[in-house]
Coordinates of C-alpha atoms in Angstrom, one line a residue:
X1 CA 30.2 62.8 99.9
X2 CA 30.0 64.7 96.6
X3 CA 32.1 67.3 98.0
X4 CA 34.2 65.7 99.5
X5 CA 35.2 63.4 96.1
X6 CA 34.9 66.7 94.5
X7 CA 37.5 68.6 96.2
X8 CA 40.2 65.8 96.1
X9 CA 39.5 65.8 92.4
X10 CA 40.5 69.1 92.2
X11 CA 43.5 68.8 94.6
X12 CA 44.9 65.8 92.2
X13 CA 44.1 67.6 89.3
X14 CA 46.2 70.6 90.6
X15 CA 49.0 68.4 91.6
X16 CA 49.6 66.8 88.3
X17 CA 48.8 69.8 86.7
X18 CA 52.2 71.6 88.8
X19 CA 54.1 68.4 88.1
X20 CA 53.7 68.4 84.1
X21 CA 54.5 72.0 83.7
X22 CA 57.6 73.7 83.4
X23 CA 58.1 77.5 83.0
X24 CA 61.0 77.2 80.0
X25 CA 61.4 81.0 80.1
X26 CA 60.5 84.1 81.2
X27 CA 57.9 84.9 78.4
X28 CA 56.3 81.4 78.4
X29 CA 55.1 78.3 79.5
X30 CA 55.1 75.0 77.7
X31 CA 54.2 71.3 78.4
X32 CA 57.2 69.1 80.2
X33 CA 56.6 66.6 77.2
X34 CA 57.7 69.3 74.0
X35 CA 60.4 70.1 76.6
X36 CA 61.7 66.6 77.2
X37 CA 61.0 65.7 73.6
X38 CA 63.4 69.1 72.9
X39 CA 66.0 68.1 75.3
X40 CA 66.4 64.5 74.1
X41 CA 66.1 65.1 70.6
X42 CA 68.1 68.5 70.2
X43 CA 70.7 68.6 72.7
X44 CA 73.2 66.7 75.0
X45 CA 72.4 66.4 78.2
X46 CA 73.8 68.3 80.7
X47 CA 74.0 67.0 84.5
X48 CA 74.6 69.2 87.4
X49 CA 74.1 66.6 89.8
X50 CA 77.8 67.1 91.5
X51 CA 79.8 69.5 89.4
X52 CA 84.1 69.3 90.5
X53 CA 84.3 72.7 91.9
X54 CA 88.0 72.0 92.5
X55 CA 88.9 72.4 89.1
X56 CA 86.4 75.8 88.1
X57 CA 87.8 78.6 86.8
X58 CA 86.4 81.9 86.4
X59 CA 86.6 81.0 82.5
X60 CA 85.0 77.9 82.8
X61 CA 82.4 78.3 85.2
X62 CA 79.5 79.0 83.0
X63 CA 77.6 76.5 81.7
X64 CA 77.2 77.0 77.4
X65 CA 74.2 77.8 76.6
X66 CA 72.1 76.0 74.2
X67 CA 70.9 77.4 71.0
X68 CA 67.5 77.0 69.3
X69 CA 66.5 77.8 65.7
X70 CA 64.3 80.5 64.9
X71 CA 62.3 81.9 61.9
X72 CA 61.1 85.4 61.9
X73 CA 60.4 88.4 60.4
X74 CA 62.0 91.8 61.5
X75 CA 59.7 94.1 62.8
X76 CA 62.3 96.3 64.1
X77 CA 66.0 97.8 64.1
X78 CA 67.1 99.0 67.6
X79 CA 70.9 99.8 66.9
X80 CA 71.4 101.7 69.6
X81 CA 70.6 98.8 71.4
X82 CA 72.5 96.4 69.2
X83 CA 68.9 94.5 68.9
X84 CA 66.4 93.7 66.5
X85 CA 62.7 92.8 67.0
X86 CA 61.3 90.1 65.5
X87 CA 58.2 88.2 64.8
X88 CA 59.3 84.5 65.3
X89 CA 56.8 81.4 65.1
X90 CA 56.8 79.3 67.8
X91 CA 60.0 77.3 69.3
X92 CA 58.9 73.9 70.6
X93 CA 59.7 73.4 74.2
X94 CA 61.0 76.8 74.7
X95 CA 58.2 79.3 73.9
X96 CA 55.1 80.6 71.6
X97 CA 55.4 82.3 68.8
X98 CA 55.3 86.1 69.0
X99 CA 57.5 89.7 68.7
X100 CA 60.1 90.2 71.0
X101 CA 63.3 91.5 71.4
X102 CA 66.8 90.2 70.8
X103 CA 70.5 91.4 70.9
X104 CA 72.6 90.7 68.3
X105 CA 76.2 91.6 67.4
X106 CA 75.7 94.8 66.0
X107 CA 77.4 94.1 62.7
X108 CA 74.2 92.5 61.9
X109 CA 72.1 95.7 62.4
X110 CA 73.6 96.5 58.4
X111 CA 73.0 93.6 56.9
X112 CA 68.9 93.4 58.0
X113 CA 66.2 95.5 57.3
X114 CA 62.8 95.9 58.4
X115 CA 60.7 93.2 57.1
X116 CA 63.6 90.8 56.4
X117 CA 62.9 87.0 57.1
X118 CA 65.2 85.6 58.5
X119 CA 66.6 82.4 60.3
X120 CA 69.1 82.7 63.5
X121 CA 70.2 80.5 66.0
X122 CA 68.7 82.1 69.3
X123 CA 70.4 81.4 73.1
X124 CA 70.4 83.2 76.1
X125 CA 72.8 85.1 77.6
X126 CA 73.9 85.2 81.1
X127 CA 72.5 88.2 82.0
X128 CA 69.1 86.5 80.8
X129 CA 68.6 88.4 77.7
X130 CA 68.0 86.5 74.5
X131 CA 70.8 86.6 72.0
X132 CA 70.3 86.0 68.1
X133 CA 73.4 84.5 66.3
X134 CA 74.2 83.3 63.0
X135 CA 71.6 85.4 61.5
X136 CA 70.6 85.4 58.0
X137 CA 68.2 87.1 55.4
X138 CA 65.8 84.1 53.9
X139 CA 63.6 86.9 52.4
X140 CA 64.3 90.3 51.8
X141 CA 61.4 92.6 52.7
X142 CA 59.3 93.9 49.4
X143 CA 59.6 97.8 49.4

Protein backbone atom coordinates (compact mmCIF):
# COMPACT_ATOMS: atom_id res chain seq x y z
CA UNK A 1 0.00 0.00 0.00
CA UNK A 2 3.05 2.17 0.73
CA UNK A 3 4.07 1.98 -2.68
CA UNK A 4 1.38 2.33 -4.12
CA UNK A 5 0.45 5.89 -2.08
CA UNK A 6 4.04 6.53 -2.70
CA UNK A 7 4.17 6.57 -6.30
CA UNK A 8 0.92 8.72 -6.87
CA UNK A 9 2.62 11.10 -4.55
CA UNK A 10 5.27 11.48 -6.88
CA UNK A 11 3.03 11.50 -10.00
CA UNK A 12 0.97 14.58 -8.42
CA UNK A 13 3.90 16.11 -7.33
CA UNK A 14 5.29 16.00 -10.92
CA UNK A 15 2.15 17.21 -12.38
CA UNK A 16 1.94 20.33 -10.37
CA UNK A 17 5.38 20.72 -10.57
CA UNK A 18 4.95 20.91 -14.84
CA UNK A 19 1.92 23.09 -14.28
CA UNK A 20 3.62 25.91 -12.09
CA UNK A 21 6.69 26.29 -14.27
CA UNK A 22 7.25 28.19 -17.12
CA UNK A 23 10.53 28.31 -19.25
CA UNK A 24 10.48 32.48 -19.70
CA UNK A 25 13.63 32.10 -21.99
CA UNK A 26 16.11 30.24 -23.40
CA UNK A 27 18.70 30.74 -20.57
CA UNK A 28 16.26 30.28 -17.61
CA UNK A 29 13.56 29.06 -15.74
CA UNK A 30 11.38 30.90 -13.28
CA UNK A 31 8.22 30.32 -11.15
CA UNK A 32 4.73 31.02 -13.05
CA UNK A 33 3.94 33.36 -9.93
CA UNK A 34 7.15 36.16 -10.51
CA UNK A 35 5.94 35.64 -14.11
CA UNK A 36 2.30 36.46 -13.67
CA UNK A 37 3.21 38.99 -10.90
CA UNK A 38 5.65 40.57 -14.03
CA UNK A 39 3.01 40.43 -16.56
CA UNK A 40 0.25 42.01 -14.45
CA UNK A 41 2.26 44.52 -12.79
CA UNK A 42 4.69 45.62 -15.74
CA UNK A 43 2.93 45.20 -18.93
CA UNK A 44 -0.40 45.23 -20.86
CA UNK A 45 -1.71 42.29 -21.68
CA UNK A 46 -1.48 41.02 -24.90
CA UNK A 47 -4.18 38.32 -26.20
CA UNK A 48 -3.63 36.17 -29.17
CA UNK A 49 -6.69 34.30 -28.65
CA UNK A 50 -8.15 35.17 -32.41
CA UNK A 51 -5.92 37.68 -34.01
CA UNK A 52 -7.88 39.56 -37.47
CA UNK A 53 -5.59 38.15 -40.00
CA UNK A 54 -7.59 40.04 -42.64
CA UNK A 55 -6.17 43.20 -41.87
CA UNK A 56 -2.10 41.94 -41.30
CA UNK A 57 0.34 43.45 -43.06
CA UNK A 58 3.83 42.44 -43.43
CA UNK A 59 4.52 45.75 -41.28
CA UNK A 60 2.25 44.88 -38.70
CA UNK A 61 2.51 41.35 -38.20
CA UNK A 62 4.92 41.28 -35.41
CA UNK A 63 3.90 41.44 -32.08
CA UNK A 64 6.15 44.43 -30.04
CA UNK A 65 8.16 43.13 -27.82
CA UNK A 66 8.30 43.93 -24.32
CA UNK A 67 11.11 45.53 -22.61
CA UNK A 68 12.52 44.77 -19.10
CA UNK A 69 15.01 46.84 -17.11
CA UNK A 70 18.34 45.73 -16.44
CA UNK A 71 21.46 46.67 -14.20
CA UNK A 72 24.75 45.49 -15.10
CA UNK A 73 28.19 45.76 -15.38
CA UNK A 74 30.15 45.44 -18.72
CA UNK A 75 32.32 42.76 -18.77
CA UNK A 76 32.89 43.03 -22.38
CA UNK A 77 32.98 45.11 -25.77
CA UNK A 78 32.23 42.88 -28.96
CA UNK A 79 32.02 45.71 -31.68
CA UNK A 80 32.40 43.61 -34.29
CA UNK A 81 29.46 42.09 -33.17
CA UNK A 82 27.57 45.34 -32.32
CA UNK A 83 27.27 43.62 -28.62
CA UNK A 84 28.31 44.01 -25.27
CA UNK A 85 28.53 41.54 -22.38
CA UNK A 86 27.30 42.18 -19.32
CA UNK A 87 26.93 41.04 -15.73
CA UNK A 88 23.26 41.85 -14.96
CA UNK A 89 21.42 40.87 -11.58
CA UNK A 90 18.54 39.12 -11.83
CA UNK A 91 15.25 40.19 -13.89
CA UNK A 92 12.15 38.90 -11.97
CA UNK A 93 10.01 36.65 -14.05
CA UNK A 94 12.28 36.61 -17.01
CA UNK A 95 15.71 35.18 -15.80
CA UNK A 96 18.64 34.90 -13.12
CA UNK A 97 21.20 37.02 -12.74
CA UNK A 98 24.42 36.30 -14.64
CA UNK A 99 26.89 37.40 -17.92
CA UNK A 100 25.60 37.10 -21.14
CA UNK A 101 25.49 38.62 -24.30
CA UNK A 102 23.50 41.44 -25.89
CA UNK A 103 23.30 43.48 -29.16
CA UNK A 104 23.08 46.88 -29.07
CA UNK A 105 22.98 49.65 -31.74
CA UNK A 106 26.55 50.04 -32.30
CA UNK A 107 26.68 53.67 -31.55
CA UNK A 108 26.64 52.55 -28.03
CA UNK A 109 29.91 50.50 -28.39
CA UNK A 110 31.72 54.36 -27.87
CA UNK A 111 30.02 55.55 -25.31
CA UNK A 112 30.71 52.25 -22.77
CA UNK A 113 33.68 50.85 -21.54
CA UNK A 114 34.68 47.85 -19.81
CA UNK A 115 33.59 47.90 -16.31
CA UNK A 116 30.83 50.58 -16.88
CA UNK A 117 27.54 50.08 -14.81
CA UNK A 118 24.98 50.66 -16.47
CA UNK A 119 21.04 50.52 -16.81
CA UNK A 120 19.25 49.49 -20.29
CA UNK A 121 16.02 48.52 -21.24
CA UNK A 122 16.51 44.80 -22.47
CA UNK A 123 13.85 43.03 -25.25
CA UNK A 124 14.23 40.48 -27.58
CA UNK A 125 14.45 40.52 -30.96
CA UNK A 126 12.81 38.49 -33.54
CA UNK A 127 15.46 36.50 -34.42
CA UNK A 128 15.57 35.55 -30.52
CA UNK A 129 18.60 37.44 -29.62
CA UNK A 130 18.45 39.74 -26.68
CA UNK A 131 18.69 43.38 -27.56
CA UNK A 132 19.90 46.26 -25.01
CA UNK A 133 18.31 49.75 -25.67
CA UNK A 134 18.33 52.99 -24.01
CA UNK A 135 21.54 52.20 -22.45
CA UNK A 136 23.31 54.38 -20.03
CA UNK A 137 26.56 54.68 -17.93
CA UNK A 138 25.39 54.78 -13.93
CA UNK A 139 29.08 54.22 -13.06
CA UNK A 140 32.00 54.61 -14.91
CA UNK A 141 34.60 51.82 -14.39
CA UNK A 142 37.64 52.92 -11.97
CA UNK A 143 40.91 52.62 -14.07
Amino acid sequence: MKPLRFSAFLATLALVTACSRESCCDTCECTSTDTQTSKSANTPSTSTASPDISSATSDNTKQPSRKFPLKGVVTELLPDQSALMVKHEAIPGVMKAMTMMFTVDPAVITTVKKGDAITALMSRTADGDWHLNDVKVVSPATP
